[in-house]
């Protein structure tokens, strides 16, 4: 084979090979996010369809390869799940938390950024899935350092 043919073949195949590697790379990024977001948080929130505020604690942890949450608000413990999901046609990711409270499903779409100590700072928009929410709940999570 001549060198020109091999170069053209390489140029044509390189994008195809890189497309095969993208899902693996994205899975690794999701795994890093899962590790980064795990921890214990101080929670400050506003209830859905209300102006009532509340405080509590929330833990994000991995169990059986999945993210779980444990919420402790005003003496009530609630277990839930969390996933990292693509949004905006895959251009961004959110932390989606799902749990039940007073026999109603609640979802929280959360964004995160690093604070000045490189811990996750998380802000969430809460709603009842499948229903229009004119006054969504809001939560901010601040990482608690374990000594």
mmCIF file of N, CA and C in Angstrom:
data_model
loop_
_atom_site.group_PDB
_atom_site.id
_atom_site.type_symbol
_atom_site.label_atom_id
_atom_site.label_comp_id
_atom_site.label_asym_id
_atom_site.label_seq_id
_atom_site.Cartn_x
_atom_site.Cartn_y
_atom_site.Cartn_z
ATOM 1 N N UNK A 1 0.849 -1.189 0.000
ATOM 2 C CA UNK A 1 0.000 0.000 0.000
ATOM 3 C C UNK A 1 0.883 1.236 0.000
ATOM 4 N N UNK A 2 0.368 2.241 -0.644
ATOM 5 C CA UNK A 2 1.186 3.448 -0.660
ATOM 6 C C UNK A 2 0.882 4.325 0.554
ATOM 7 N N UNK A 3 1.791 5.215 0.839
ATOM 8 C CA UNK A 3 1.692 6.058 2.038
ATOM 9 C C UNK A 3 0.498 7.004 1.978
ATOM 10 N N UNK A 4 0.159 7.507 0.814
ATOM 11 C CA UNK A 4 -0.968 8.420 0.678
ATOM 12 C C UNK A 4 -2.277 7.736 1.059
ATOM 13 N N UNK A 5 -2.447 6.494 0.614
ATOM 14 C CA UNK A 5 -3.658 5.738 0.965
ATOM 15 C C UNK A 5 -3.754 5.522 2.474
ATOM 16 N N UNK A 6 -2.647 5.169 3.101
ATOM 17 C CA UNK A 6 -2.631 4.934 4.548
ATOM 18 C C UNK A 6 -2.954 6.224 5.303
ATOM 19 N N UNK A 7 -2.436 7.346 4.866
ATOM 20 C CA UNK A 7 -2.744 8.628 5.512
ATOM 21 C C UNK A 7 -4.227 8.956 5.410
ATOM 22 N N UNK A 8 -4.782 8.780 4.198
ATOM 23 C CA UNK A 8 -6.206 9.068 4.011
ATOM 24 C C UNK A 8 -7.072 8.142 4.863
ATOM 25 N N UNK A 9 -6.687 6.882 4.916
ATOM 26 C CA UNK A 9 -7.417 5.921 5.737
ATOM 27 C C UNK A 9 -7.358 6.318 7.212
ATOM 28 N N UNK A 10 -6.192 6.745 7.664
ATOM 29 C CA UNK A 10 -6.040 7.179 9.055
ATOM 30 C C UNK A 10 -6.902 8.405 9.341
ATOM 31 N N UNK A 11 -6.933 9.345 8.411
ATOM 32 C CA UNK A 11 -7.728 10.564 8.594
ATOM 33 C C UNK A 11 -9.214 10.231 8.658
ATOM 34 N N UNK A 12 -9.649 9.283 7.838
ATOM 35 C CA UNK A 12 -11.060 8.884 7.854
ATOM 36 C C UNK A 12 -11.423 8.064 9.087
ATOM 37 N N UNK A 13 -10.523 7.224 9.571
ATOM 38 C CA UNK A 13 -10.830 6.325 10.686
ATOM 39 C C UNK A 13 -10.679 6.977 12.048
ATOM 40 N N UNK A 14 -9.834 7.986 12.171
ATOM 41 C CA UNK A 14 -9.590 8.606 13.473
ATOM 42 C C UNK A 14 -10.869 9.142 14.121
ATOM 43 N N UNK A 15 -11.716 9.877 13.378
ATOM 44 C CA UNK A 15 -12.963 10.326 14.027
ATOM 45 C C UNK A 15 -13.854 9.172 14.466
ATOM 46 N N UNK A 16 -13.908 8.103 13.703
ATOM 47 C CA UNK A 16 -14.728 6.950 14.070
ATOM 48 C C UNK A 16 -14.198 6.283 15.333
ATOM 49 N N UNK A 17 -12.887 6.167 15.436
ATOM 50 C CA UNK A 17 -12.287 5.568 16.629
ATOM 51 C C UNK A 17 -12.557 6.444 17.844
ATOM 52 N N UNK A 18 -12.442 7.764 17.677
ATOM 53 C CA UNK A 18 -12.673 8.656 18.820
ATOM 54 C C UNK A 18 -14.123 8.601 19.273
ATOM 55 N N UNK A 19 -15.063 8.399 18.345
ATOM 56 C CA UNK A 19 -16.467 8.261 18.740
ATOM 57 C C UNK A 19 -16.684 7.020 19.593
ATOM 58 N N UNK A 20 -15.928 5.981 19.329
ATOM 59 C CA UNK A 20 -16.041 4.763 20.135
ATOM 60 C C UNK A 20 -15.496 4.980 21.544
ATOM 61 N N UNK A 21 -14.561 5.890 21.703
ATOM 62 C CA UNK A 21 -13.951 6.136 23.007
ATOM 63 C C UNK A 21 -14.756 7.106 23.866
ATOM 64 N N UNK A 22 -15.637 7.907 23.263
ATOM 65 C CA UNK A 22 -16.392 8.925 23.992
ATOM 66 C C UNK A 22 -17.228 8.327 25.116
ATOM 67 N N UNK A 23 -18.025 7.250 24.895
ATOM 68 C CA UNK A 23 -18.812 6.715 26.021
ATOM 69 C C UNK A 23 -17.948 6.289 27.201
ATOM 70 N N UNK A 24 -16.783 5.722 26.926
ATOM 71 C CA UNK A 24 -15.885 5.316 28.014
ATOM 72 C C UNK A 24 -15.393 6.534 28.777
ATOM 73 N N UNK A 25 -15.013 7.567 28.059
ATOM 74 C CA UNK A 25 -14.532 8.788 28.709
ATOM 75 C C UNK A 25 -15.639 9.439 29.526
ATOM 76 N N UNK A 26 -16.874 9.463 29.000
ATOM 77 C CA UNK A 26 -17.986 10.067 29.725
ATOM 78 C C UNK A 26 -18.299 9.280 30.996
ATOM 79 N N UNK A 27 -18.206 7.959 30.937
ATOM 80 C CA UNK A 27 -18.443 7.139 32.128
ATOM 81 C C UNK A 27 -17.403 7.436 33.192
ATOM 82 N N UNK A 28 -16.167 7.657 32.772
ATOM 83 C CA UNK A 28 -15.111 7.997 33.737
ATOM 84 C C UNK A 28 -15.369 9.356 34.367
ATOM 85 N N UNK A 29 -15.842 10.316 33.571
ATOM 86 C CA UNK A 29 -16.168 11.641 34.112
ATOM 87 C C UNK A 29 -17.306 11.523 35.117
ATOM 88 N N UNK A 30 -18.349 10.751 34.785
ATOM 89 C CA UNK A 30 -19.460 10.554 35.715
ATOM 90 C C UNK A 30 -18.978 9.924 37.013
ATOM 91 N N UNK A 31 -18.053 8.982 36.928
ATOM 92 C CA UNK A 31 -17.511 8.345 38.134
ATOM 93 C C UNK A 31 -16.759 9.370 38.991
ATOM 94 N N UNK A 32 -16.010 10.261 38.357
ATOM 95 C CA UNK A 32 -15.318 11.319 39.107
ATOM 96 C C UNK A 32 -16.325 12.245 39.793
ATOM 97 N N UNK A 33 -17.392 12.611 39.087
ATOM 98 C CA UNK A 33 -18.432 13.445 39.687
ATOM 99 C C UNK A 33 -19.055 12.737 40.889
ATOM 100 N N UNK A 34 -19.343 11.431 40.746
ATOM 101 C CA UNK A 34 -19.930 10.669 41.858
ATOM 102 C C UNK A 34 -19.029 10.726 43.082
ATOM 103 N N UNK A 35 -17.736 10.581 42.879
ATOM 104 C CA UNK A 35 -16.797 10.622 44.006
ATOM 105 C C UNK A 35 -16.724 12.022 44.602
ATOM 106 N N UNK A 36 -16.719 13.030 43.751
ATOM 107 C CA UNK A 36 -16.599 14.419 44.191
ATOM 108 C C UNK A 36 -17.811 14.855 45.023
ATOM 109 N N UNK A 37 -18.998 14.426 44.641
ATOM 110 C CA UNK A 37 -20.225 14.888 45.290
ATOM 111 C C UNK A 37 -20.538 14.174 46.599
ATOM 112 N N UNK A 38 -19.905 13.031 46.847
ATOM 113 C CA UNK A 38 -20.193 12.297 48.081
ATOM 114 C C UNK A 38 -19.696 13.072 49.296
ATOM 115 N N UNK A 39 -20.505 13.045 50.356
ATOM 116 C CA UNK A 39 -20.107 13.716 51.582
ATOM 117 C C UNK A 39 -21.313 14.077 52.418
ATOM 118 N N UNK A 40 -21.048 14.815 53.478
ATOM 119 C CA UNK A 40 -22.083 15.262 54.412
ATOM 120 C C UNK A 40 -22.263 16.769 54.226
ATOM 121 N N UNK A 41 -23.520 17.206 54.166
ATOM 122 C CA UNK A 41 -23.827 18.595 53.844
ATOM 123 C C UNK A 41 -24.790 19.209 54.849
ATOM 124 N N UNK A 42 -24.601 20.496 55.103
ATOM 125 C CA UNK A 42 -25.584 21.316 55.803
ATOM 126 C C UNK A 42 -26.560 21.780 54.740
ATOM 127 N N UNK A 43 -27.864 21.674 55.010
ATOM 128 C CA UNK A 43 -28.888 21.984 54.026
ATOM 129 C C UNK A 43 -29.710 23.174 54.501
ATOM 130 N N UNK A 44 -29.927 24.121 53.616
ATOM 131 C CA UNK A 44 -30.808 25.258 53.869
ATOM 132 C C UNK A 44 -31.801 25.279 52.716
ATOM 133 N N UNK A 45 -33.115 25.284 53.041
ATOM 134 C CA UNK A 45 -34.079 25.168 51.957
ATOM 135 C C UNK A 45 -35.349 25.961 52.158
ATOM 136 N N UNK A 46 -36.132 25.981 51.068
ATOM 137 C CA UNK A 46 -37.468 26.575 51.027
ATOM 138 C C UNK A 46 -38.394 25.516 50.458
ATOM 139 N N UNK A 47 -39.527 25.291 51.104
ATOM 140 C CA UNK A 47 -40.447 24.229 50.707
ATOM 141 C C UNK A 47 -41.127 24.526 49.368
ATOM 142 N N UNK A 48 -41.550 23.460 48.677
ATOM 143 C CA UNK A 48 -42.288 23.578 47.423
ATOM 144 C C UNK A 48 -43.647 24.216 47.707
ATOM 145 N N UNK A 49 -44.073 25.130 46.834
ATOM 146 C CA UNK A 49 -45.371 25.809 46.934
ATOM 147 C C UNK A 49 -45.582 26.469 48.287
ATOM 148 N N UNK A 50 -44.520 27.007 48.853
ATOM 149 C CA UNK A 50 -44.580 27.649 50.163
ATOM 150 C C UNK A 50 -43.394 28.601 50.289
ATOM 151 N N UNK A 51 -43.488 29.495 51.238
ATOM 152 C CA UNK A 51 -42.342 30.339 51.563
ATOM 153 C C UNK A 51 -41.678 29.880 52.853
ATOM 154 N N UNK A 52 -42.127 28.747 53.395
ATOM 155 C CA UNK A 52 -41.555 28.215 54.636
ATOM 156 C C UNK A 52 -40.129 27.739 54.385
ATOM 157 N N UNK A 53 -39.252 28.114 55.290
ATOM 158 C CA UNK A 53 -37.851 27.696 55.168
ATOM 159 C C UNK A 53 -37.557 26.591 56.187
ATOM 160 N N UNK A 54 -36.466 25.874 55.937
ATOM 161 C CA UNK A 54 -36.061 24.790 56.827
ATOM 162 C C UNK A 54 -34.564 24.589 56.734
ATOM 163 N N UNK A 55 -34.020 23.915 57.725
ATOM 164 C CA UNK A 55 -32.606 23.543 57.710
ATOM 165 C C UNK A 55 -32.507 22.073 58.074
ATOM 166 N N UNK A 56 -31.393 21.498 57.752
ATOM 167 C CA UNK A 56 -31.159 20.096 58.076
ATOM 168 C C UNK A 56 -29.806 19.654 57.581
ATOM 169 N N UNK A 57 -29.676 18.362 57.426
ATOM 170 C CA UNK A 57 -28.435 17.780 56.944
ATOM 171 C C UNK A 57 -28.767 16.761 55.857
ATOM 172 N N UNK A 58 -27.842 16.575 54.935
ATOM 173 C CA UNK A 58 -28.010 15.565 53.909
ATOM 174 C C UNK A 58 -26.662 14.921 53.643
ATOM 175 N N UNK A 59 -26.686 13.613 53.468
ATOM 176 C CA UNK A 59 -25.492 12.860 53.094
ATOM 177 C C UNK A 59 -25.707 12.262 51.720
ATOM 178 N N UNK A 60 -24.670 12.322 50.910
ATOM 179 C CA UNK A 60 -24.656 11.662 49.604
ATOM 180 C C UNK A 60 -23.581 10.602 49.688
ATOM 181 N N UNK A 61 -23.942 9.363 49.389
ATOM 182 C CA UNK A 61 -22.989 8.255 49.516
ATOM 183 C C UNK A 61 -23.263 7.216 48.438
ATOM 184 N N UNK A 62 -22.286 6.362 48.213
ATOM 185 C CA UNK A 62 -22.429 5.308 47.217
ATOM 186 C C UNK A 62 -22.726 3.985 47.914
ATOM 187 N N UNK A 63 -23.680 3.257 47.382
ATOM 188 C CA UNK A 63 -24.037 1.942 47.918
ATOM 189 C C UNK A 63 -24.425 1.065 46.727
ATOM 190 N N UNK A 64 -23.718 -0.048 46.575
ATOM 191 C CA UNK A 64 -24.015 -0.953 45.468
ATOM 192 C C UNK A 64 -23.799 -0.328 44.106
ATOM 193 N N UNK A 65 -22.850 0.590 43.991
ATOM 194 C CA UNK A 65 -22.564 1.237 42.719
ATOM 195 C C UNK A 65 -23.494 2.385 42.366
ATOM 196 N N UNK A 66 -24.453 2.699 43.236
ATOM 197 C CA UNK A 66 -25.398 3.781 42.984
ATOM 198 C C UNK A 66 -25.277 4.846 44.064
ATOM 199 N N UNK A 67 -25.592 6.083 43.685
ATOM 200 C CA UNK A 67 -25.610 7.159 44.677
ATOM 201 C C UNK A 67 -26.926 7.128 45.439
ATOM 202 N N UNK A 68 -26.823 7.288 46.742
ATOM 203 C CA UNK A 68 -27.976 7.347 47.638
ATOM 204 C C UNK A 68 -27.891 8.647 48.428
ATOM 205 N N UNK A 69 -29.035 9.083 48.948
ATOM 206 C CA UNK A 69 -29.059 10.258 49.818
ATOM 207 C C UNK A 69 -29.800 9.908 51.102
ATOM 208 N N UNK A 70 -29.360 10.533 52.163
ATOM 209 C CA UNK A 70 -30.049 10.450 53.453
ATOM 210 C C UNK A 70 -30.273 11.888 53.900
ATOM 211 N N UNK A 71 -31.545 12.259 54.021
ATOM 212 C CA UNK A 71 -31.923 13.609 54.426
ATOM 213 C C UNK A 71 -32.436 13.563 55.857
ATOM 214 N N UNK A 72 -32.033 14.524 56.646
ATOM 215 C CA UNK A 72 -32.490 14.650 58.036
ATOM 216 C C UNK A 72 -32.941 16.097 58.205
ATOM 217 N N UNK A 73 -34.270 16.297 58.188
ATOM 218 C CA UNK A 73 -34.824 17.647 58.272
ATOM 219 C C UNK A 73 -35.899 17.670 59.343
ATOM 220 N N UNK A 74 -35.723 18.557 60.320
ATOM 221 C CA UNK A 74 -36.676 18.728 61.416
ATOM 222 C C UNK A 74 -37.029 17.386 62.051
ATOM 223 N N UNK A 75 -36.015 16.558 62.277
ATOM 224 C CA UNK A 75 -36.188 15.280 62.957
ATOM 225 C C UNK A 75 -36.733 14.159 62.095
ATOM 226 N N UNK A 76 -36.983 14.411 60.820
ATOM 227 C CA UNK A 76 -37.521 13.395 59.922
ATOM 228 C C UNK A 76 -36.407 12.910 58.991
ATOM 229 N N UNK A 77 -36.189 11.587 58.958
ATOM 230 C CA UNK A 77 -35.183 10.980 58.086
ATOM 231 C C UNK A 77 -35.845 10.485 56.809
ATOM 232 N N UNK A 78 -35.239 10.798 55.698
ATOM 233 C CA UNK A 78 -35.761 10.378 54.398
ATOM 234 C C UNK A 78 -34.599 9.819 53.584
ATOM 235 N N UNK A 79 -34.820 8.659 52.979
ATOM 236 C CA UNK A 79 -33.839 8.047 52.083
ATOM 237 C C UNK A 79 -34.251 8.337 50.644
ATOM 238 N N UNK A 80 -33.272 8.452 49.778
ATOM 239 C CA UNK A 80 -33.566 8.680 48.365
ATOM 240 C C UNK A 80 -32.418 8.217 47.495
ATOM 241 N N UNK A 81 -32.543 8.492 46.228
ATOM 242 C CA UNK A 81 -31.506 8.122 45.260
ATOM 243 C C UNK A 81 -31.007 9.371 44.557
ATOM 244 N N UNK A 82 -29.843 9.245 43.958
ATOM 245 C CA UNK A 82 -29.277 10.353 43.192
ATOM 246 C C UNK A 82 -28.576 9.783 41.963
ATOM 247 N N UNK A 83 -28.675 10.497 40.876
ATOM 248 C CA UNK A 83 -27.981 10.119 39.644
ATOM 249 C C UNK A 83 -27.402 11.363 39.000
ATOM 250 N N UNK A 84 -26.374 11.155 38.220
ATOM 251 C CA UNK A 84 -25.814 12.240 37.413
ATOM 252 C C UNK A 84 -26.381 12.035 36.015
ATOM 253 N N UNK A 85 -27.107 13.030 35.526
ATOM 254 C CA UNK A 85 -27.818 12.891 34.263
ATOM 255 C C UNK A 85 -27.455 14.013 33.303
ATOM 256 N N UNK A 86 -27.362 13.673 32.012
ATOM 257 C CA UNK A 86 -27.097 14.712 31.013
ATOM 258 C C UNK A 86 -28.352 15.548 30.754
ATOM 259 N N UNK A 87 -28.154 16.829 30.512
ATOM 260 C CA UNK A 87 -29.233 17.744 30.133
ATOM 261 C C UNK A 87 -28.744 18.601 28.976
ATOM 262 N N UNK A 88 -29.638 19.358 28.380
ATOM 263 C CA UNK A 88 -29.301 20.241 27.262
ATOM 264 C C UNK A 88 -28.587 19.474 26.145
ATOM 265 N N UNK A 89 -29.187 18.356 25.753
ATOM 266 C CA UNK A 89 -28.630 17.509 24.688
ATOM 267 C C UNK A 89 -27.220 17.031 24.999
ATOM 268 N N UNK A 90 -26.946 16.801 26.280
ATOM 269 C CA UNK A 90 -25.647 16.281 26.685
ATOM 270 C C UNK A 90 -24.584 17.336 26.901
ATOM 271 N N UNK A 91 -24.953 18.613 26.769
ATOM 272 C CA UNK A 91 -23.970 19.687 26.939
ATOM 273 C C UNK A 91 -23.665 19.987 28.393
ATOM 274 N N UNK A 92 -24.502 19.500 29.309
ATOM 275 C CA UNK A 92 -24.290 19.760 30.737
ATOM 276 C C UNK A 92 -24.778 18.541 31.523
ATOM 277 N N UNK A 93 -24.435 18.501 32.787
ATOM 278 C CA UNK A 93 -24.865 17.421 33.676
ATOM 279 C C UNK A 93 -25.494 18.036 34.919
ATOM 280 N N UNK A 94 -26.480 17.320 35.467
ATOM 281 C CA UNK A 94 -27.093 17.719 36.726
ATOM 282 C C UNK A 94 -27.067 16.532 37.669
ATOM 283 N N UNK A 95 -27.124 16.833 38.943
ATOM 284 C CA UNK A 95 -27.339 15.817 39.967
ATOM 285 C C UNK A 95 -28.848 15.773 40.188
ATOM 286 N N UNK A 96 -29.473 14.643 39.887
ATOM 287 C CA UNK A 96 -30.921 14.512 40.056
ATOM 288 C C UNK A 96 -31.172 13.655 41.284
ATOM 289 N N UNK A 97 -31.830 14.226 42.286
ATOM 290 C CA UNK A 97 -32.149 13.538 43.540
ATOM 291 C C UNK A 97 -33.634 13.239 43.545
ATOM 292 N N UNK A 98 -33.971 11.996 43.913
ATOM 293 C CA UNK A 98 -35.376 11.574 43.972
ATOM 294 C C UNK A 98 -35.672 10.989 45.354
ATOM 295 N N UNK A 99 -36.790 11.415 45.937
ATOM 296 C CA UNK A 99 -37.206 10.880 47.236
ATOM 297 C C UNK A 99 -38.695 11.104 47.403
ATOM 298 N N UNK A 100 -39.258 10.535 48.443
ATOM 299 C CA UNK A 100 -40.663 10.749 48.773
ATOM 300 C C UNK A 100 -40.766 11.448 50.112
ATOM 301 N N UNK A 101 -41.707 12.365 50.185
ATOM 302 C CA UNK A 101 -41.969 13.077 51.434
ATOM 303 C C UNK A 101 -43.477 13.222 51.557
ATOM 304 N N UNK A 102 -44.028 12.797 52.667
ATOM 305 C CA UNK A 102 -45.474 12.807 52.898
ATOM 306 C C UNK A 102 -46.202 12.122 51.743
ATOM 307 N N UNK A 103 -45.675 10.979 51.333
ATOM 308 C CA UNK A 103 -46.230 10.122 50.282
ATOM 309 C C UNK A 103 -46.312 10.795 48.912
ATOM 310 N N UNK A 104 -45.510 11.822 48.673
ATOM 311 C CA UNK A 104 -45.451 12.487 47.368
ATOM 312 C C UNK A 104 -44.043 12.382 46.821
ATOM 313 N N UNK A 105 -43.944 12.107 45.524
ATOM 314 C CA UNK A 105 -42.641 12.072 44.870
ATOM 315 C C UNK A 105 -42.093 13.476 44.741
ATOM 316 N N UNK A 106 -40.804 13.597 44.994
ATOM 317 C CA UNK A 106 -40.110 14.873 44.823
ATOM 318 C C UNK A 106 -38.838 14.606 44.045
ATOM 319 N N UNK A 107 -38.555 15.495 43.101
ATOM 320 C CA UNK A 107 -37.284 15.473 42.384
ATOM 321 C C UNK A 107 -36.589 16.797 42.615
ATOM 322 N N UNK A 108 -35.272 16.722 42.656
ATOM 323 C CA UNK A 108 -34.452 17.925 42.769
ATOM 324 C C UNK A 108 -33.426 17.897 41.646
ATOM 325 N N UNK A 109 -33.409 18.942 40.858
ATOM 326 C CA UNK A 109 -32.366 19.119 39.850
ATOM 327 C C UNK A 109 -31.319 20.024 40.465
ATOM 328 N N UNK A 110 -30.095 19.519 40.543
ATOM 329 C CA UNK A 110 -29.061 20.243 41.271
ATOM 330 C C UNK A 110 -27.860 20.539 40.382
ATOM 331 N N UNK A 111 -27.317 21.714 40.567
ATOM 332 C CA UNK A 111 -26.057 22.115 39.939
ATOM 333 C C UNK A 111 -25.002 22.173 41.022
ATOM 334 N N UNK A 112 -23.757 21.988 40.648
ATOM 335 C CA UNK A 112 -22.690 22.061 41.635
ATOM 336 C C UNK A 112 -21.500 22.809 41.066
ATOM 337 N N UNK A 113 -20.759 23.379 41.972
ATOM 338 C CA UNK A 113 -19.488 24.041 41.682
ATOM 339 C C UNK A 113 -18.596 23.806 42.881
ATOM 340 N N UNK A 114 -17.319 23.994 42.701
ATOM 341 C CA UNK A 114 -16.391 23.869 43.807
ATOM 342 C C UNK A 114 -16.342 25.155 44.605
ATOM 343 N N UNK A 115 -16.250 25.018 45.933
ATOM 344 C CA UNK A 115 -16.058 26.212 46.753
ATOM 345 C C UNK A 115 -14.561 26.500 46.841
ATOM 346 N N UNK A 116 -14.176 27.456 47.657
ATOM 347 C CA UNK A 116 -12.770 27.848 47.725
ATOM 348 C C UNK A 116 -11.878 26.802 48.381
ATOM 349 N N UNK A 117 -12.484 25.816 49.057
ATOM 350 C CA UNK A 117 -11.714 24.714 49.645
ATOM 351 C C UNK A 117 -11.799 23.450 48.797
ATOM 352 N N UNK A 118 -12.316 23.578 47.567
ATOM 353 C CA UNK A 118 -12.454 22.468 46.616
ATOM 354 C C UNK A 118 -13.474 21.423 47.032
ATOM 355 N N UNK A 119 -14.441 21.795 47.864
ATOM 356 C CA UNK A 119 -15.567 20.924 48.166
ATOM 357 C C UNK A 119 -16.731 21.329 47.265
ATOM 358 N N UNK A 120 -17.650 20.396 47.046
ATOM 359 C CA UNK A 120 -18.815 20.709 46.226
ATOM 360 C C UNK A 120 -19.767 21.639 46.969
ATOM 361 N N UNK A 121 -20.260 22.631 46.279
ATOM 362 C CA UNK A 121 -21.331 23.506 46.761
ATOM 363 C C UNK A 121 -22.490 23.248 45.806
ATOM 364 N N UNK A 122 -23.629 22.820 46.334
ATOM 365 C CA UNK A 122 -24.725 22.324 45.504
ATOM 366 C C UNK A 122 -25.965 23.189 45.703
ATOM 367 N N UNK A 123 -26.619 23.546 44.595
ATOM 368 C CA UNK A 123 -27.889 24.275 44.675
ATOM 369 C C UNK A 123 -28.936 23.494 43.878
ATOM 370 N N UNK A 124 -30.142 23.397 44.454
ATOM 371 C CA UNK A 124 -31.179 22.531 43.877
ATOM 372 C C UNK A 124 -32.504 23.263 43.709
ATOM 373 N N UNK A 125 -33.235 22.822 42.723
ATOM 374 C CA UNK A 125 -34.570 23.281 42.369
ATOM 375 C C UNK A 125 -35.470 22.071 42.564
ATOM 376 N N UNK A 126 -36.436 22.118 43.494
ATOM 377 C CA UNK A 126 -37.273 20.967 43.835
ATOM 378 C C UNK A 126 -38.683 21.125 43.278
ATOM 379 N N UNK A 127 -39.265 20.006 42.853
ATOM 380 C CA UNK A 127 -40.603 20.011 42.277
ATOM 381 C C UNK A 127 -41.206 18.619 42.394
ATOM 382 N N UNK A 128 -42.496 18.530 42.123
ATOM 383 C CA UNK A 128 -43.195 17.250 42.063
ATOM 384 C C UNK A 128 -43.182 16.817 40.594
ATOM 385 N N UNK A 129 -42.529 15.702 40.258
ATOM 386 C CA UNK A 129 -42.446 15.301 38.847
ATOM 387 C C UNK A 129 -43.819 15.037 38.242
ATOM 388 N N UNK A 130 -43.989 15.476 37.011
ATOM 389 C CA UNK A 130 -45.250 15.275 36.314
ATOM 390 C C UNK A 130 -46.301 16.323 36.633
ATOM 391 N N UNK A 131 -45.978 17.293 37.475
ATOM 392 C CA UNK A 131 -46.926 18.353 37.841
ATOM 393 C C UNK A 131 -46.256 19.705 37.632
ATOM 394 N N UNK A 132 -47.043 20.680 37.227
ATOM 395 C CA UNK A 132 -46.518 22.037 37.122
ATOM 396 C C UNK A 132 -46.313 22.599 38.529
ATOM 397 N N UNK A 133 -45.180 23.230 38.734
ATOM 398 C CA UNK A 133 -44.860 23.814 40.029
ATOM 399 C C UNK A 133 -44.602 25.302 39.820
ATOM 400 N N UNK A 134 -45.526 26.119 40.300
ATOM 401 C CA UNK A 134 -45.373 27.558 40.137
ATOM 402 C C UNK A 134 -44.399 28.152 41.143
ATOM 403 N N UNK A 135 -44.280 27.505 42.293
ATOM 404 C CA UNK A 135 -43.407 28.006 43.349
ATOM 405 C C UNK A 135 -42.496 26.858 43.797
ATOM 406 N N UNK A 136 -41.407 26.612 43.051
ATOM 407 C CA UNK A 136 -40.557 25.448 43.350
ATOM 408 C C UNK A 136 -39.841 25.588 44.683
ATOM 409 N N UNK A 137 -39.436 24.450 45.201
ATOM 410 C CA UNK A 137 -38.592 24.459 46.385
ATOM 411 C C UNK A 137 -37.154 24.765 45.977
ATOM 412 N N UNK A 138 -36.401 25.243 46.915
ATOM 413 C CA UNK A 138 -34.995 25.585 46.673
ATOM 414 C C UNK A 138 -34.163 25.023 47.815
ATOM 415 N N UNK A 139 -32.988 24.508 47.498
ATOM 416 C CA UNK A 139 -32.071 24.042 48.535
ATOM 417 C C UNK A 139 -30.643 24.398 48.164
ATOM 418 N N UNK A 140 -29.883 24.738 49.174
ATOM 419 C CA UNK A 140 -28.445 24.954 49.035
ATOM 420 C C UNK A 140 -27.750 24.005 50.000
ATOM 421 N N UNK A 141 -26.732 23.323 49.513
ATOM 422 C CA UNK A 141 -25.999 22.345 50.318
ATOM 423 C C UNK A 141 -24.552 22.804 50.466
ATOM 424 N N UNK A 142 -24.103 22.847 51.717
ATOM 425 C CA UNK A 142 -22.754 23.279 52.049
ATOM 426 C C UNK A 142 -22.021 22.113 52.704
ATOM 427 N N UNK A 143 -20.884 21.758 52.170
ATOM 428 C CA UNK A 143 -20.125 20.594 52.651
ATOM 429 C C UNK A 143 -19.691 20.776 54.097
ATOM 430 N N UNK A 144 -19.920 19.733 54.893
ATOM 431 C CA UNK A 144 -19.459 19.721 56.290
ATOM 432 C C UNK A 144 -18.150 18.970 56.350
ATOM 433 N N UNK A 145 -17.155 19.558 56.919
ATOM 434 C CA UNK A 145 -15.861 18.884 57.056
ATOM 435 C C UNK A 145 -15.927 17.907 58.217
ATOM 436 N N UNK A 146 -15.458 16.699 57.969
ATOM 437 C CA UNK A 146 -15.394 15.687 59.021
ATOM 438 C C UNK A 146 -14.017 15.738 59.668
ATOM 439 N N UNK A 147 -13.975 15.872 60.977
ATOM 440 C CA UNK A 147 -12.674 15.978 61.677
ATOM 441 C C UNK A 147 -12.277 14.637 62.221
#
